[in-house]
């Protein structure tokens, strides 16, 4: 279903104490300011269980930042979908550009990760987006199309309705540069057209597509007002309750 979603990716930030404090503050905010958006936070994996127990899951969904491509076994340092499921985690970011860049994750690996998540009914926030040189070479449409199709075409059709897509141009992540609302709308509409051509109109119209890349309290409202933008995936500005709460409030 096409929900409005505001998700905070905490990445490798915050001490345990700081993370608990932020989760508590956010819980307090959301409890007193009901939002039409689903609010999601993604702390580092070792905090997941404690944060999950801290927040009210009716208000806040706690997500993993990644998942293993394999089901189980000798994969030191990885966390499996089954392990996430066993502590009640039902959402996970997958294919983030930082993992594509630093862990060299290919579309094929991301497709396997999606499969693992679907097997445990964990909702993926599946990230796509072009690099600066690809945008400058006017290749952004073909890049996002191949990222979407390479990861989603191998999936069972019945699982596709569970996917949330996050379009995050790599040149806008953590750089303070944001796609203009017009640029973001243009490519979100294009991503929806790719979904329509490959999987049909119902899926295209029912898929939430989030924008990510230097979303902040000042630019969120205009971005979220675009017809094909269903919310945001937020990095830096999700680390302070004052900023993240304004971004949540920007969803109408
Ligand atoms: C992200 O990493 O998903 C992200 C969007 O980061 P930032 O908001 O800091 O650009």
GROMACS .gro file of C-alpha atoms and ligand atoms in nm:
model
  262
    1UNK     CA    1   0.000   0.000   0.000
    2UNK     CA    2   0.119   0.353  -0.072
    3UNK     CA    3   0.190   0.497   0.273
    4UNK     CA    4   0.355   0.821   0.369
    5UNK     CA    5   0.679   0.734   0.546
    6UNK     CA    6   0.953   0.934   0.715
    7UNK     CA    7   1.253   0.716   0.794
    8UNK     CA    8   1.567   0.815   0.986
    9UNK     CA    9   1.889   0.634   0.901
   10UNK     CA   10   2.116   0.681   1.201
   11UNK     CA   11   2.406   0.507   1.022
   12UNK     CA   12   2.713   0.448   1.246
   13UNK     CA   13   2.632   0.737   1.480
   14UNK     CA   14   2.538   0.780   1.847
   15UNK     CA   15   2.652   0.607   2.165
   16UNK     CA   16   2.405   0.364   2.319
   17UNK     CA   17   2.299   0.625   2.571
   18UNK     CA   18   2.249   0.890   2.303
   19UNK     CA   19   2.052   0.649   2.086
   20UNK     CA   20   1.817   0.559   2.372
   21UNK     CA   21   1.769   0.927   2.452
   22UNK     CA   22   1.690   1.011   2.089
   23UNK     CA   23   1.448   0.718   2.061
   24UNK     CA   24   1.272   0.826   2.381
   25UNK     CA   25   1.251   1.191   2.272
   26UNK     CA   26   1.114   1.091   1.936
   27UNK     CA   27   0.862   0.856   2.091
   28UNK     CA   28   0.744   1.139   2.314
   29UNK     CA   29   0.713   1.372   2.014
   30UNK     CA   30   0.521   1.125   1.796
   31UNK     CA   31   0.289   1.027   2.083
   32UNK     CA   32   0.186   1.392   2.122
   33UNK     CA   33   0.184   1.487   1.752
   34UNK     CA   34   0.003   1.213   1.564
   35UNK     CA   35   0.120   1.204   1.204
   36UNK     CA   36  -0.023   1.059   0.888
   37UNK     CA   37   0.329   0.933   0.818
   38UNK     CA   38   0.471   0.607   0.938
   39UNK     CA   39   0.781   0.704   1.137
   40UNK     CA   40   1.078   0.469   1.104
   41UNK     CA   41   1.419   0.480   1.274
   42UNK     CA   42   1.718   0.268   1.179
   43UNK     CA   43   1.980   0.245   1.454
   44UNK     CA   44   2.295   0.037   1.434
   45UNK     CA   45   2.217  -0.335   1.461
   46UNK     CA   46   2.353  -0.384   1.813
   47UNK     CA   47   2.099  -0.132   1.947
   48UNK     CA   48   1.798  -0.271   1.762
   49UNK     CA   49   1.651  -0.479   2.040
   50UNK     CA   50   1.690  -0.214   2.310
   51UNK     CA   51   1.543   0.058   2.089
   52UNK     CA   52   1.261  -0.172   1.986
   53UNK     CA   53   1.179  -0.219   2.355
   54UNK     CA   54   1.207   0.156   2.424
   55UNK     CA   55   0.965   0.291   2.167
   56UNK     CA   56   0.596   0.228   2.126
   57UNK     CA   57   0.576   0.022   1.810
   58UNK     CA   58   0.233   0.170   1.735
   59UNK     CA   59   0.410   0.502   1.678
   60UNK     CA   60   0.757   0.412   1.560
   61UNK     CA   61   0.889   0.129   1.344
   62UNK     CA   62   1.243   0.021   1.423
   63UNK     CA   63   1.436  -0.087   1.113
   64UNK     CA   64   1.772  -0.250   1.047
   65UNK     CA   65   2.022  -0.065   0.827
   66UNK     CA   66   2.104  -0.377   0.626
   67UNK     CA   67   2.059  -0.754   0.615
   68UNK     CA   68   2.276  -1.048   0.509
   69UNK     CA   69   2.241  -1.187   0.157
   70UNK     CA   70   2.259  -1.544   0.289
   71UNK     CA   71   2.015  -1.725   0.512
   72UNK     CA   72   2.258  -1.843   0.782
   73UNK     CA   73   2.603  -1.982   0.847
   74UNK     CA   74   2.965  -1.872   0.826
   75UNK     CA   75   2.922  -1.500   0.748
   76UNK     CA   76   3.113  -1.328   1.026
   77UNK     CA   77   2.967  -0.992   1.119
   78UNK     CA   78   2.648  -1.027   0.918
   79UNK     CA   79   2.296  -1.022   1.059
   80UNK     CA   80   2.036  -1.244   0.894
   81UNK     CA   81   1.671  -1.174   0.819
   82UNK     CA   82   1.583  -1.461   1.052
   83UNK     CA   83   1.780  -1.299   1.334
   84UNK     CA   84   1.608  -0.966   1.274
   85UNK     CA   85   1.272  -1.139   1.271
   86UNK     CA   86   1.356  -1.323   1.594
   87UNK     CA   87   1.379  -0.991   1.781
   88UNK     CA   88   1.065  -0.850   1.620
   89UNK     CA   89   1.223  -0.627   1.354
   90UNK     CA   90   0.993  -0.598   1.053
   91UNK     CA   91   1.165  -0.337   0.836
   92UNK     CA   92   1.516  -0.302   0.691
   93UNK     CA   93   1.705  -0.065   0.464
   94UNK     CA   94   1.873  -0.247   0.175
   95UNK     CA   95   2.099  -0.132  -0.109
   96UNK     CA   96   2.203   0.195   0.054
   97UNK     CA   97   2.456   0.377  -0.165
   98UNK     CA   98   2.715   0.364   0.116
   99UNK     CA   99   2.697  -0.015   0.111
  100UNK     CA  100   2.701  -0.020  -0.270
  101UNK     CA  101   3.016   0.197  -0.257
  102UNK     CA  102   3.212   0.064   0.043
  103UNK     CA  103   3.098  -0.299   0.050
  104UNK     CA  104   3.074  -0.319  -0.331
  105UNK     CA  105   2.719  -0.448  -0.317
  106UNK     CA  106   2.589  -0.525  -0.664
  107UNK     CA  107   2.228  -0.531  -0.779
  108UNK     CA  108   2.251  -0.913  -0.769
  109UNK     CA  109   2.352  -0.910  -0.400
  110UNK     CA  110   2.077  -0.662  -0.326
  111UNK     CA  111   1.827  -0.892  -0.501
  112UNK     CA  112   1.938  -1.175  -0.270
  113UNK     CA  113   1.899  -0.952   0.034
  114UNK     CA  114   1.548  -0.861  -0.076
  115UNK     CA  115   1.467  -1.231  -0.107
  116UNK     CA  116   1.589  -1.292   0.247
  117UNK     CA  117   1.371  -1.010   0.378
  118UNK     CA  118   1.063  -1.131   0.191
  119UNK     CA  119   1.112  -1.480   0.332
  120UNK     CA  120   1.066  -1.333   0.681
  121UNK     CA  121   0.802  -1.076   0.583
  122UNK     CA  122   1.034  -0.787   0.664
  123UNK     CA  123   0.955  -0.470   0.469
  124UNK     CA  124   1.253  -0.351   0.263
  125UNK     CA  125   1.334   0.016   0.216
  126UNK     CA  126   1.516  -0.046  -0.110
  127UNK     CA  127   1.759   0.235  -0.204
  128UNK     CA  128   1.851   0.340  -0.554
  129UNK     CA  129   2.011   0.651  -0.702
  130UNK     CA  130   2.269   0.775  -0.946
  131UNK     CA  131   2.618   0.912  -0.884
  132UNK     CA  132   2.715   1.268  -0.975
  133UNK     CA  133   2.899   1.168  -1.292
  134UNK     CA  134   2.597   0.966  -1.405
  135UNK     CA  135   2.365   1.264  -1.353
  136UNK     CA  136   2.609   1.493  -1.535
  137UNK     CA  137   2.623   1.249  -1.825
  138UNK     CA  138   2.241   1.247  -1.830
  139UNK     CA  139   2.237   0.878  -1.742
  140UNK     CA  140   2.029   0.903  -1.425
  141UNK     CA  141   1.715   0.759  -1.582
  142UNK     CA  142   1.888   0.450  -1.718
  143UNK     CA  143   2.081   0.399  -1.392
  144UNK     CA  144   1.774   0.397  -1.171
  145UNK     CA  145   1.583   0.185  -1.420
  146UNK     CA  146   1.849  -0.085  -1.418
  147UNK     CA  147   1.881  -0.072  -1.037
  148UNK     CA  148   1.505  -0.120  -1.002
  149UNK     CA  149   1.471  -0.395  -1.260
  150UNK     CA  150   1.786  -0.588  -1.164
  151UNK     CA  151   1.677  -0.612  -0.802
  152UNK     CA  152   1.302  -0.651  -0.844
  153UNK     CA  153   1.263  -0.867  -1.153
  154UNK     CA  154   1.406  -1.178  -0.982
  155UNK     CA  155   1.150  -1.149  -0.698
  156UNK     CA  156   0.823  -1.336  -0.669
  157UNK     CA  157   0.550  -1.106  -0.799
  158UNK     CA  158   0.345  -1.136  -0.479
  159UNK     CA  159   0.633  -0.989  -0.278
  160UNK     CA  160   0.667  -0.673  -0.483
  161UNK     CA  161   0.377  -0.499  -0.310
  162UNK     CA  162   0.584  -0.501   0.010
  163UNK     CA  163   0.870  -0.294  -0.129
  164UNK     CA  164   0.929   0.068  -0.033
  165UNK     CA  165   1.168   0.243  -0.270
  166UNK     CA  166   1.400   0.523  -0.159
  167UNK     CA  167   1.540   0.733  -0.442
  168UNK     CA  168   1.863   0.883  -0.311
  169UNK     CA  169   2.089   1.058  -0.560
  170UNK     CA  170   2.439   0.981  -0.434
  171UNK     CA  171   2.551   1.339  -0.499
  172UNK     CA  172   2.290   1.462  -0.250
  173UNK     CA  173   2.367   1.225   0.039
  174UNK     CA  174   2.540   1.399   0.327
  175UNK     CA  175   2.657   1.678   0.097
  176UNK     CA  176   2.402   1.946   0.181
  177UNK     CA  177   2.304   1.947  -0.190
  178UNK     CA  178   1.943   1.847  -0.242
  179UNK     CA  179   1.768   1.761  -0.564
  180UNK     CA  180   1.523   2.041  -0.638
  181UNK     CA  181   1.160   1.943  -0.585
  182UNK     CA  182   1.120   1.947  -0.966
  183UNK     CA  183   1.424   1.721  -1.023
  184UNK     CA  184   1.305   1.483  -0.752
  185UNK     CA  185   0.947   1.476  -0.881
  186UNK     CA  186   1.068   1.411  -1.237
  187UNK     CA  187   1.266   1.103  -1.142
  188UNK     CA  188   1.010   0.974  -0.893
  189UNK     CA  189   0.747   0.987  -1.168
  190UNK     CA  190   0.992   0.807  -1.396
  191UNK     CA  191   1.055   0.533  -1.135
  192UNK     CA  192   0.679   0.488  -1.108
  193UNK     CA  193   0.659   0.456  -1.488
  194UNK     CA  194   0.932   0.189  -1.479
  195UNK     CA  195   0.730  -0.003  -1.218
  196UNK     CA  196   0.418   0.034  -1.430
  197UNK     CA  197   0.583  -0.095  -1.748
  198UNK     CA  198   0.747  -0.389  -1.572
  199UNK     CA  199   0.487  -0.489  -1.313
  200UNK     CA  200   0.162  -0.307  -1.389
  201UNK     CA  201  -0.028   0.002  -1.290
  202UNK     CA  202  -0.158  -0.123  -0.955
  203UNK     CA  203   0.189  -0.192  -0.828
  204UNK     CA  204   0.320   0.139  -0.961
  205UNK     CA  205   0.043   0.336  -0.795
  206UNK     CA  206   0.066   0.141  -0.471
  207UNK     CA  207   0.441   0.167  -0.413
  208UNK     CA  208   0.572   0.429  -0.169
  209UNK     CA  209   0.871   0.609  -0.317
  210UNK     CA  210   1.073   0.813  -0.066
  211UNK     CA  211   1.323   1.085  -0.146
  212UNK     CA  212   1.659   1.090   0.034
  213UNK     CA  213   1.956   1.323   0.012
  214UNK     CA  214   2.010   1.614   0.250
  215UNK     CA  215   1.645   1.640   0.347
  216UNK     CA  216   1.615   1.893   0.629
  217UNK     CA  217   1.358   2.093   0.820
  218UNK     CA  218   1.379   2.370   0.562
  219UNK     CA  219   1.331   2.174   0.239
  220UNK     CA  220   1.112   1.879   0.350
  221UNK     CA  221   0.773   2.041   0.299
  222UNK     CA  222   0.832   2.136  -0.063
  223UNK     CA  223   0.980   1.796  -0.148
  224UNK     CA  224   0.701   1.604   0.024
  225UNK     CA  225   0.437   1.815  -0.153
  226UNK     CA  226   0.535   1.661  -0.489
  227UNK     CA  227   0.276   1.414  -0.615
  228UNK     CA  228   0.513   1.120  -0.656
  229UNK     CA  229   0.714   1.175  -0.335
  230UNK     CA  230   0.569   0.974  -0.048
  231UNK     CA  231   0.807   1.083   0.225
  232UNK     CA  232   1.176   1.075   0.298
  233UNK     CA  233   1.477   0.873   0.404
  234UNK     CA  234   1.679   1.108   0.620
  235UNK     CA  235   2.038   1.073   0.741
  236UNK     CA  236   2.203   1.365   0.920
  237UNK     CA  237   1.884   1.549   1.007
  238UNK     CA  238   1.739   1.241   1.177
  239UNK     CA  239   1.995   1.260   1.456
  240UNK     CA  240   1.833   1.553   1.635
  241UNK     CA  241   1.475   1.531   1.753
  242UNK     CA  242   1.421   1.904   1.685
  243UNK     CA  243   1.508   1.858   1.316
  244UNK     CA  244   1.354   1.516   1.259
  245UNK     CA  245   1.025   1.616   1.422
  246UNK     CA  246   0.998   1.913   1.182
  247UNK     CA  247   1.056   1.678   0.890
  248UNK     CA  248   0.781   1.445   1.018
  249UNK     CA  249   0.551   1.746   1.055
  250UNK     CA  250   0.621   1.841   0.692
  251UNK     CA  251   0.419   1.538   0.575
  252UNK     CA  252   0.066   1.656   0.500
  253LIG     C1  253   2.095   0.872   0.369
  253LIG     O1  254   2.207   0.835   0.396
  253LIG     O2  255   2.007   0.789   0.349
  253LIG     C2  256   2.071   1.015   0.362
  253LIG     C3  257   1.970   1.055   0.293
  253LIG     O3  258   2.160   1.097   0.427
  253LIG     P1  259   2.152   1.257   0.441
  253LIG     O4  260   2.009   1.291   0.476
  253LIG     O5  261   2.247   1.292   0.550
  253LIG     O6  262   2.190   1.315   0.309
   0.00000   0.00000   0.00000
